[in-house]
PDB file of C-alpha atoms and ligand atoms in Angstrom:
ATOM      1  CA  MET A   1     133.602  39.015 102.887  1.00 65.00           C
ATOM      2  CA  SER A   2     133.143  36.012 105.516  1.00 72.00           C
ATOM      3  CA  ASN A   3     132.290  32.888 103.170  1.00 75.00           C
ATOM      4  CA  GLN A   4     129.364  32.353 106.214  1.00 75.00           C
ATOM      5  CA  SER A   5     128.280  36.192 105.655  1.00 78.00           C
ATOM      6  CA  TYR A   6     128.923  35.920 102.216  1.00 80.00           C
ATOM      7  CA  GLU A   7     126.218  32.931 102.067  1.00 86.00           C
ATOM      8  CA  ASP A   8     123.452  34.313 103.936  1.00 82.00           C
ATOM      9  CA  PHE A   9     123.909  37.555 101.348  1.00 82.00           C
ATOM     10  CA  ILE A  10     123.212  35.254  98.470  1.00 85.00           C
ATOM     11  CA  SER A  11     120.716  33.884 100.635  1.00 87.00           C
ATOM     12  CA  THR A  12     118.373  36.909 101.203  1.00 85.00           C
ATOM     13  CA  VAL A  13     119.395  38.233  97.844  1.00 87.00           C
ATOM     14  CA  SER A  14     118.130  34.937  96.713  1.00 90.00           C
ATOM     15  CA  HIS A  15     114.636  35.629  98.438  1.00 88.00           C
ATOM     16  CA  GLU A  16     114.585  39.087  97.812  1.00 88.00           C
ATOM     17  CA  LEU A  17     114.588  38.194  94.418  1.00 92.00           C
ATOM     18  CA  ARG A  18     112.332  35.884  94.128  1.00 93.00           C
ATOM     19  CA  THR A  19     109.341  37.065  95.620  1.00 91.00           C
ATOM     20  CA  PRO A  20     108.512  40.005  93.401  1.00 94.00           C
ATOM     21  CA  LEU A  21     109.377  37.021  90.592  1.00 96.00           C
ATOM     22  CA  THR A  22     107.184  34.382  91.362  1.00 96.00           C
ATOM     23  CA  SER A  23     104.393  37.502  92.054  1.00 96.00           C
ATOM     24  CA  ILE A  24     105.680  39.143  87.901  1.00 97.00           C
ATOM     25  CA  ARG A  25     105.466  34.880  86.934  1.00 98.00           C
ATOM     26  CA  GLY A  26     102.412  34.266  88.793  1.00 97.00           C
ATOM     27  CA  PHE A  27      99.973  37.439  87.439  1.00 97.00           C
ATOM     28  CA  THR A  28     101.681  36.452  83.719  1.00 98.00           C
ATOM     29  CA  GLN A  29     100.466  32.953  83.731  1.00 97.00           C
ATOM     30  CA  THR A  30      96.887  34.552  84.983  1.00 97.00           C
ATOM     31  CA  MET A  31      96.874  36.765  82.200  1.00 97.00           C
ATOM     32  CA  LEU A  32      97.680  34.277  79.732  1.00 97.00           C
ATOM     33  CA  THR A  33      95.303  31.658  80.600  1.00 97.00           C
ATOM     34  CA  SER A  34      92.622  33.598  81.482  1.00 97.00           C
ATOM     35  CA  TRP A  35      93.000  36.121  79.019  1.00 96.00           C
ATOM     36  CA  ASP A  36      88.972  35.824  77.147  1.00 96.00           C
ATOM     37  CA  LYS A  37      87.852  35.916  80.859  1.00 96.00           C
ATOM     38  CA  LEU A  38      89.361  39.069  82.155  1.00 96.00           C
ATOM     39  CA  ASP A  39      87.675  42.039  81.952  1.00 96.00           C
ATOM     40  CA  ASP A  40      89.409  45.637  80.807  1.00 96.00           C
ATOM     41  CA  GLU A  41      89.848  46.897  85.143  1.00 97.00           C
ATOM     42  CA  ASN A  42      91.149  43.672  86.135  1.00 96.00           C
ATOM     43  CA  LYS A  43      94.100  43.454  82.982  1.00 97.00           C
ATOM     44  CA  LYS A  44      95.001  46.803  84.132  1.00 97.00           C
ATOM     45  CA  LYS A  45      95.098  45.877  87.867  1.00 97.00           C
ATOM     46  CA  PHE A  46      97.247  43.179  86.736  1.00 97.00           C
ATOM     47  CA  LEU A  47      99.984  44.579  84.961  1.00 97.00           C
ATOM     48  CA  LYS A  48      99.920  47.681  87.519  1.00 96.00           C
ATOM     49  CA  ILE A  49     101.061  45.045  89.830  1.00 96.00           C
ATOM     50  CA  ILE A  50     103.516  43.608  87.191  1.00 97.00           C
ATOM     51  CA  GLU A  51     105.101  46.703  86.187  1.00 96.00           C
ATOM     52  CA  GLU A  52     105.555  47.456  90.271  1.00 93.00           C
ATOM     53  CA  GLN A  53     107.254  44.099  90.978  1.00 95.00           C
ATOM     54  CA  SER A  54     109.462  45.260  88.023  1.00 96.00           C
ATOM     55  CA  ASN A  55     110.626  48.111  89.471  1.00 93.00           C
ATOM     56  CA  ARG A  56     110.709  46.925  92.952  1.00 92.00           C
ATOM     57  CA  LEU A  57     113.586  44.244  90.965  1.00 94.00           C
ATOM     58  CA  ILE A  58     115.101  47.201  89.128  1.00 94.00           C
ATOM     59  CA  ALA A  59     115.666  48.867  92.406  1.00 92.00           C
ATOM     60  CA  LEU A  60     116.443  45.916  94.229  1.00 92.00           C
ATOM     61  CA  VAL A  61     119.424  45.329  91.290  1.00 93.00           C
ATOM     62  CA  GLU A  62     120.865  49.022  91.939  1.00 92.00           C
ATOM     63  CA  ASN A  63     121.359  48.808  95.337  1.00 91.00           C
ATOM     64  CA  MET A  64     122.910  45.448  94.986  1.00 90.00           C
ATOM     65  CA  LEU A  65     125.300  46.580  93.248  1.00 90.00           C
ATOM     66  CA  ALA A  66     125.875  49.692  95.153  1.00 90.00           C
ATOM     67  CA  VAL A  67     126.515  47.464  97.825  1.00 89.00           C
ATOM     68  CA  THR A  68     129.485  45.926  95.666  1.00 88.00           C
ATOM     69  CA  LYS A  69     130.420  49.253  94.605  1.00 89.00           C
ATOM     70  CA  LEU A  70     131.344  49.665  97.865  1.00 89.00           C
ATOM     71  CA  GLN A  71     133.749  46.877  98.084  1.00 84.00           C
ATOM     72  CA  SER A  72     135.584  48.293  95.492  1.00 83.00           C
ATOM     73  CA  ALA A  73     138.808  49.809  95.710  1.00 74.00           C
ATOM     74  CA  LYS A  74     137.963  51.510  92.053  1.00 75.00           C
ATOM     75  CA  ASP A  75     135.187  52.989  93.157  1.00 78.00           C
ATOM     76  CA  LEU A  76     136.967  56.290  93.704  1.00 85.00           C
ATOM     77  CA  MET A  77     135.558  59.177  95.523  1.00 91.00           C
ATOM     78  CA  VAL A  78     135.743  62.313  92.909  1.00 93.00           C
ATOM     79  CA  PHE A  79     136.314  65.446  95.650  1.00 95.00           C
ATOM     80  CA  LYS A  80     134.975  68.686  94.096  1.00 95.00           C
ATOM     81  CA  GLU A  81     133.239  71.835  95.623  1.00 96.00           C
ATOM     82  CA  THR A  82     129.453  71.109  96.169  1.00 97.00           C
ATOM     83  CA  ASP A  83     126.941  73.463  96.585  1.00 97.00           C
ATOM     84  CA  ILE A  84     124.048  72.221  98.832  1.00 98.00           C
ATOM     85  CA  SER A  85     120.775  74.174  97.159  1.00 98.00           C
ATOM     86  CA  THR A  86     121.640  73.168  93.930  1.00 97.00           C
ATOM     87  CA  THR A  87     122.033  69.043  95.272  1.00 98.00           C
ATOM     88  CA  VAL A  88     119.170  69.377  97.118  1.00 98.00           C
ATOM     89  CA  ASN A  89     116.797  71.468  94.998  1.00 98.00           C
ATOM     90  CA  THR A  90     117.388  68.598  92.221  1.00 97.00           C
ATOM     91  CA  VAL A  91     116.548  65.624  94.598  1.00 98.00           C
ATOM     92  CA  ILE A  92     113.496  67.398  95.346  1.00 98.00           C
ATOM     93  CA  THR A  93     112.370  67.865  92.122  1.00 97.00           C
ATOM     94  CA  LEU A  94     113.200  64.205  91.192  1.00 95.00           C
ATOM     95  CA  LEU A  95     110.767  63.112  93.758  1.00 96.00           C
ATOM     96  CA  LYS A  96     107.788  65.534  93.841  1.00 95.00           C
ATOM     97  CA  SER A  97     105.754  63.795  91.267  1.00 94.00           C
ATOM     98  CA  LYS A  98     106.480  60.597  92.960  1.00 93.00           C
ATOM     99  CA  TYR A  99     105.192  61.946  96.293  1.00 96.00           C
ATOM    100  CA  PRO A 100     102.623  64.837  95.148  1.00 96.00           C
ATOM    101  CA  GLU A 101     101.073  64.880  98.540  1.00 96.00           C
ATOM    102  CA  LYS A 102     104.218  65.691 100.534  1.00 97.00           C
ATOM    103  CA  ILE A 103     105.130  69.402 101.586  1.00 98.00           C
ATOM    104  CA  PHE A 104     109.161  69.479 101.351  1.00 98.00           C
ATOM    105  CA  ASP A 105     110.243  72.427 102.974  1.00 98.00           C
ATOM    106  CA  ILE A 106     114.041  73.972 102.248  1.00 98.00           C
ATOM    107  CA  LYS A 107     115.940  76.055 104.525  1.00 97.00           C
ATOM    108  CA  ILE A 108     119.236  76.240 103.631  1.00 98.00           C
ATOM    109  CA  PRO A 109     120.441  79.599 104.084  1.00 97.00           C
ATOM    110  CA  SER A 110     122.118  81.527 101.079  1.00 95.00           C
ATOM    111  CA  SER A 111     124.974  81.954 103.361  1.00 95.00           C
ATOM    112  CA  ILE A 112     125.874  78.614 103.900  1.00 97.00           C
ATOM    113  CA  PRO A 113     129.261  78.070 102.671  1.00 97.00           C
ATOM    114  CA  THR A 114     129.601  74.746 100.018  1.00 97.00           C
ATOM    115  CA  ILE A 115     130.852  71.450 101.179  1.00 98.00           C
ATOM    116  CA  LEU A 116     133.977  68.754  99.598  1.00 97.00           C
ATOM    117  CA  ALA A 117     132.323  65.967  98.408  1.00 97.00           C
ATOM    118  CA  ASP A 118     131.296  64.080  95.882  1.00 96.00           C
ATOM    119  CA  LYS A 119     129.029  65.680  93.648  1.00 96.00           C
ATOM    120  CA  ASP A 120     126.844  62.121  92.618  1.00 95.00           C
ATOM    121  CA  LYS A 121     127.710  60.366  96.010  1.00 96.00           C
ATOM    122  CA  PHE A 122     126.337  63.118  97.547  1.00 98.00           C
ATOM    123  CA  GLN A 123     123.347  63.744  95.839  1.00 97.00           C
ATOM    124  CA  GLN A 124     122.556  59.539  95.790  1.00 96.00           C
ATOM    125  CA  VAL A 125     122.693  60.111 100.095  1.00 98.00           C
ATOM    126  CA  MET A 126     120.208  63.351  99.965  1.00 98.00           C
ATOM    127  CA  MET A 127     117.541  61.278  97.743  1.00 97.00           C
ATOM    128  CA  ASN A 128     118.830  57.895  99.842  1.00 97.00           C
ATOM    129  CA  LEU A 129     117.347  60.552 103.279  1.00 98.00           C
ATOM    130  CA  ILE A 130     114.882  62.650 101.503  1.00 98.00           C
ATOM    131  CA  GLU A 131     113.014  59.512  99.965  1.00 97.00           C
ATOM    132  CA  ASN A 132     113.020  57.385 103.487  1.00 98.00           C
ATOM    133  CA  ALA A 133     111.380  60.761 104.985  1.00 98.00           C
ATOM    134  CA  ALA A 134     108.964  60.739 102.682  1.00 98.00           C
ATOM    135  CA  LYS A 135     108.232  57.190 102.228  1.00 97.00           C
ATOM    136  CA  TYR A 136     107.699  56.370 106.446  1.00 97.00           C
ATOM    137  CA  SER A 137     106.651  59.510 107.297  1.00 98.00           C
ATOM    138  CA  PHE A 138     101.918  60.322 107.042  1.00 97.00           C
ATOM    139  CA  GLU A 139     100.587  60.857 104.561  1.00 95.00           C
ATOM    140  CA  ASN A 140      99.687  65.109 104.066  1.00 95.00           C
ATOM    141  CA  THR A 141     102.665  65.799 106.375  1.00 97.00           C
ATOM    142  CA  THR A 142     105.477  68.208 105.710  1.00 98.00           C
ATOM    143  CA  ILE A 143     109.482  67.464 104.932  1.00 98.00           C
ATOM    144  CA  GLU A 144     112.243  69.457 106.863  1.00 98.00           C
ATOM    145  CA  ILE A 145     115.411  69.962 105.395  1.00 98.00           C
ATOM    146  CA  SER A 146     117.841  72.231 107.149  1.00 98.00           C
ATOM    147  CA  ALA A 147     121.804  73.461 106.975  1.00 98.00           C
ATOM    148  CA  SER A 148     123.496  75.257 109.396  1.00 98.00           C
ATOM    149  CA  TYR A 149     126.794  75.305 110.734  1.00 97.00           C
ATOM    150  CA  SER A 150     127.565  71.764 113.324  1.00 97.00           C
ATOM    151  CA  LYS A 151     129.057  72.401 116.625  1.00 96.00           C
ATOM    152  CA  LYS A 152     132.045  70.415 115.099  1.00 94.00           C
ATOM    153  CA  PRO A 153     134.475  73.063 113.622  1.00 93.00           C
ATOM    154  CA  GLU A 154     134.466  73.324 110.008  1.00 95.00           C
ATOM    155  CA  TYR A 155     131.635  71.477 109.607  1.00 97.00           C
ATOM    156  CA  ILE A 156     128.048  71.663 108.197  1.00 98.00           C
ATOM    157  CA  ALA A 157     125.133  69.786 109.396  1.00 98.00           C
ATOM    158  CA  LEU A 158     121.914  68.488 107.720  1.00 98.00           C
ATOM    159  CA  ASN A 159     118.927  68.312 108.712  1.00 98.00           C
ATOM    160  CA  ILE A 160     116.469  65.910 107.036  1.00 98.00           C
ATOM    161  CA  THR A 161     113.022  65.405 109.451  1.00 98.00           C
ATOM    162  CA  ASP A 162     109.376  63.950 108.970  1.00 98.00           C
ATOM    163  CA  VAL A 163     106.476  62.974 110.737  1.00 98.00           C
ATOM    164  CA  GLY A 164     105.955  59.646 110.949  1.00 97.00           C
ATOM    165  CA  ILE A 165     106.337  56.528 113.255  1.00 97.00           C
ATOM    166  CA  LYS A 166     108.934  56.811 115.951  1.00 97.00           C
ATOM    167  CA  ILE A 167     112.172  54.668 115.857  1.00 97.00           C
ATOM    168  CA  GLU A 168     113.154  53.248 119.287  1.00 96.00           C
ATOM    169  CA  GLN A 169     116.407  54.308 120.386  1.00 97.00           C
ATOM    170  CA  ASP A 170     116.945  49.822 120.412  1.00 97.00           C
ATOM    171  CA  ASN A 171     116.805  50.194 116.635  1.00 97.00           C
ATOM    172  CA  TYR A 172     119.320  53.720 115.969  1.00 98.00           C
ATOM    173  CA  GLU A 173     122.090  51.427 114.983  1.00 97.00           C
ATOM    174  CA  LYS A 174     120.104  48.511 113.504  1.00 97.00           C
ATOM    175  CA  ILE A 175     118.702  50.575 110.838  1.00 97.00           C
ATOM    176  CA  PHE A 176     121.777  51.268 109.074  1.00 97.00           C
ATOM    177  CA  GLU A 177     122.439  47.482 108.390  1.00 95.00           C
ATOM    178  CA  LYS A 178     122.384  45.723 105.797  1.00 91.00           C
ATOM    179  CA  PHE A 179     118.546  43.850 104.768  1.00 90.00           C
ATOM    180  CA  SER A 180     117.532  45.372 108.407  1.00 93.00           C
ATOM    181  CA  ARG A 181     114.136  47.184 108.644  1.00 93.00           C
ATOM    182  CA  ILE A 182     111.711  47.830 111.087  1.00 94.00           C
ATOM    183  CA  ASP A 183     107.896  46.230 111.159  1.00 93.00           C
ATOM    184  CA  ASN A 184     105.224  48.962 111.961  1.00 94.00           C
ATOM    185  CA  PRO A 185     102.618  49.678 109.636  1.00 94.00           C
ATOM    186  CA  LEU A 186     104.353  52.910 107.422  1.00 94.00           C
ATOM    187  CA  THR A 187     107.365  50.091 106.309  1.00 93.00           C
ATOM    188  CA  ARG A 188     104.928  47.737 105.534  1.00 92.00           C
ATOM    189  CA  LYS A 189     102.721  50.187 102.864  1.00 90.00           C
ATOM    190  CA  ALA A 190     106.097  51.169 101.509  1.00 91.00           C
ATOM    191  CA  GLN A 191     108.499  49.137  99.035  1.00 86.00           C
ATOM    192  CA  GLY A 192     112.089  49.018 100.156  1.00 89.00           C
ATOM    193  CA  SER A 193     115.436  46.606 100.230  1.00 88.00           C
ATOM    194  CA  GLY A 194     117.131  47.959 103.277  1.00 93.00           C
ATOM    195  CA  LEU A 195     119.929  48.607 101.815  1.00 94.00           C
ATOM    196  CA  GLY A 196     119.851  52.150 101.412  1.00 96.00           C
ATOM    197  CA  LEU A 197     121.049  53.255 104.935  1.00 97.00           C
ATOM    198  CA  TYR A 198     123.563  50.895 105.027  1.00 96.00           C
ATOM    199  CA  ILE A 199     124.734  52.284 101.288  1.00 96.00           C
ATOM    200  CA  THR A 200     124.301  55.926 102.660  1.00 97.00           C
ATOM    201  CA  LYS A 201     126.775  55.558 106.090  1.00 97.00           C
ATOM    202  CA  ASN A 202     128.749  54.096 103.645  1.00 96.00           C
ATOM    203  CA  ILE A 203     129.469  56.510 101.308  1.00 96.00           C
ATOM    204  CA  VAL A 204     128.899  59.131 103.821  1.00 97.00           C
ATOM    205  CA  GLU A 205     132.031  57.768 106.224  1.00 96.00           C
ATOM    206  CA  LYS A 206     134.395  58.210 102.531  1.00 95.00           C
ATOM    207  CA  MET A 207     133.206  61.537 102.580  1.00 95.00           C
ATOM    208  CA  ASN A 208     135.249  61.988 105.869  1.00 95.00           C
ATOM    209  CA  GLY A 209     130.767  62.445 106.938  1.00 97.00           C
ATOM    210  CA  THR A 210     129.180  61.399 110.198  1.00 98.00           C
ATOM    211  CA  ILE A 211     125.724  60.271 109.882  1.00 98.00           C
ATOM    212  CA  SER A 212     122.969  60.031 112.631  1.00 98.00           C
ATOM    213  CA  VAL A 213     119.574  59.464 114.017  1.00 98.00           C
ATOM    214  CA  CYS A 214     117.241  60.392 116.164  1.00 98.00           C
ATOM    215  CA  SER A 215     113.230  60.373 116.914  1.00 98.00           C
ATOM    216  CA  GLU A 216     110.786  61.447 119.566  1.00 97.00           C
ATOM    217  CA  LYS A 217     107.315  60.967 120.375  1.00 96.00           C
ATOM    218  CA  ILE A 218     105.383  64.343 119.476  1.00 95.00           C
ATOM    219  CA  ASP A 219     101.562  62.743 120.268  1.00 90.00           C
ATOM    220  CA  THR A 220     100.419  59.272 121.379  1.00 90.00           C
ATOM    221  CA  ASP A 221     100.818  57.657 118.157  1.00 90.00           C
ATOM    222  CA  LYS A 222     103.281  60.317 116.157  1.00 95.00           C
ATOM    223  CA  ALA A 223     107.097  60.976 116.415  1.00 97.00           C
ATOM    224  CA  LYS A 224     109.717  63.721 114.660  1.00 98.00           C
ATOM    225  CA  THR A 225     112.319  61.688 113.113  1.00 98.00           C
ATOM    226  CA  THR A 226     115.515  63.931 111.865  1.00 98.00           C
ATOM    227  CA  PHE A 227     118.445  62.057 109.804  1.00 98.00           C
ATOM    228  CA  THR A 228     121.917  64.190 110.281  1.00 98.00           C
ATOM    229  CA  VAL A 229     124.436  64.343 108.156  1.00 98.00           C
ATOM    230  CA  GLU A 230     128.159  66.527 108.720  1.00 98.00           C
ATOM    231  CA  PHE A 231     130.240  67.202 106.053  1.00 98.00           C
ATOM    232  CA  PRO A 232     133.462  69.789 105.825  1.00 97.00           C
ATOM    233  CA  ILE A 233     133.123  72.930 104.584  1.00 97.00           C
ATOM    234  CA  CYS A 234     135.042  73.012 101.336  1.00 95.00           C
ATOM    235  CA  ASN A 235     138.590  75.478 101.939  1.00 87.00           C
ATOM    236  CA  VAL A 236     141.253  75.363 100.991  1.00 78.00           C
ATOM    237  CA  GLU A 237     142.840  73.558 103.592  1.00 80.00           C
ATOM    238  CA  THR A 238     140.809  70.029 103.059  1.00 78.00           C
ATOM    239  CA  GLN A 239     140.993  70.731  99.949  1.00 80.00           C
ATOM    240  CA  ALA A 240     144.523  70.121  99.765  1.00 81.00           C
ATOM    241  CA  ARG A 241     144.068  67.198 102.309  1.00 79.00           C
ATOM    242  CA  GLU A 242     141.982  65.258  99.635  1.00 78.00           C
ATOM    243  CA  LYS A 243     144.747  65.787  97.262  1.00 76.00           C
ATOM    244  CA  CYS A 244     147.236  64.353  98.663  1.00 76.00           C
ATOM    245  CA  LYS A 245     145.279  61.496  99.675  1.00 71.00           C
ATOM    246  CA  GLN A 246     144.370  61.089  95.812  1.00 65.00           C
TER     247      GLN A 246
HETATM  248  N1  ATP B 301     112.641  58.906 108.464  1.00 77.29           N
HETATM  249  C1  ATP B 301     112.041  57.429 108.779  1.00 77.29           C
HETATM  250  N2  ATP B 301     111.539  57.404 109.007  1.00 77.29           N
HETATM  251  C2  ATP B 301     110.644  55.923 110.447  1.00 77.29           C
HETATM  252  N3  ATP B 301     111.393  54.728 109.926  1.00 77.29           N
HETATM  253  C3  ATP B 301     113.030  55.208 108.807  1.00 77.29           C
HETATM  254  C4  ATP B 301     113.194  56.363 108.198  1.00 77.29           C
HETATM  255  N4  ATP B 301     113.766  55.365 107.479  1.00 77.29           N
HETATM  256  C5  ATP B 301     114.039  54.834 107.362  1.00 77.29           C
HETATM  257  N5  ATP B 301     113.400  54.067 108.699  1.00 77.29           N
HETATM  258  C6  ATP B 301     113.249  52.758 108.850  1.00 77.29           C
HETATM  259  O1  ATP B 301     114.603  51.794 108.502  1.00 77.29           O
HETATM  260  C7  ATP B 301     114.566  51.160 107.250  1.00 77.29           C
HETATM  261  C8  ATP B 301     115.628  50.840 106.555  1.00 77.29           C
HETATM  262  O2  ATP B 301     115.999  52.590 105.903  1.00 77.29           O
HETATM  263  P1  ATP B 301     116.915  51.743 104.026  1.00 77.29           P
HETATM  264  O3  ATP B 301     116.261  53.220 104.063  1.00 77.29           O
HETATM  265  O4  ATP B 301     117.838  51.266 105.098  1.00 77.29           O
HETATM  266  O5  ATP B 301     115.612  50.183 103.601  1.00 77.29           O
HETATM  267  P2  ATP B 301     114.150  50.646 102.862  1.00 77.29           P
HETATM  268  O6  ATP B 301     113.867  52.202 102.921  1.00 77.29           O
HETATM  269  O7  ATP B 301     113.547  49.760 103.617  1.00 77.29           O
HETATM  270  O8  ATP B 301     114.974  50.403 101.299  1.00 77.29           O
HETATM  271  P3  ATP B 301     116.035  50.702 100.329  1.00 77.29           P
HETATM  272  O9  ATP B 301     115.974  52.389 100.738  1.00 77.29           O
HETATM  273  O10 ATP B 301     116.874  49.551  99.751  1.00 77.29           O
HETATM  274  O11 ATP B 301     115.112  50.827  99.060  1.00 77.29           O
HETATM  275  C9  ATP B 301     113.278  51.495 106.679  1.00 77.29           C
HETATM  276  O12 ATP B 301     112.454  50.213 106.570  1.00 77.29           O
HETATM  277  C10 ATP B 301     112.151  52.145 107.788  1.00 77.29           C
HETATM  278  O13 ATP B 301     111.674  50.611 108.961  1.00 77.29           O
HETATM  279 MG1   MG B 302     115.129  53.879 101.803  1.00 77.29          MG
END
């Protein structure tokens, strides 16, 4: 990282950390100084905000550690035969309780071949993309996760589709940059640091995969957004190639 981009990174991170910390301090101070004047309902409301802001800090620190790891030579990939369905089901089980009003529609044929990927990193990719689909879609909508053979020979394509606000074509590249968020009502409502897609793109490419996005209007104020990731099929040749690199 150059000095300028390092300084920009530190200044953005400091700002991102300061916002939740200021809020945690503010609500804690109010509770300490006005404890006797506050009724139970307000005490609970303030504690809920403190909890939410702490969660935001934890997510931010975890994402920043993931960004630092991307640049570290020690962060090696462990390529293994990986079953797509197993990973997608694990991720959805983890997300269902957090987004109970969402419907997750999985369309993965049992005949789909396994891919060659780092299992933990592949799970992180699916978690980031499926959680984004849940966060940036309208209430009570369906999130579709499908897998099929890609047009690219020897690759599997995974599509994650949701119904939300259109991502304009001008922003297709920007959303994969560090700390970038698109300002709209759904983004304002959801918490996030704008690091998820940056981390995702980096690890997808380290696994010899590709990632792209396409957003199409289906109504005046609704759009279908699809994120596509492609990974190499696990066969004897791909396995041998990765062994050679290690
Ligand atoms: N499925 C989607 N539909 C519409 N907009 C999306 C979708 N996924 C991402 N975006 C937009 O791209 C921005 C960047 O996404 P990214 O995952 O990098 O960050 P985040 O979700 O804001 O925060 P983080 O993932 O770090 O918690 C989001 O803030 C949102 O504006
Ligand atoms: Mg995200």
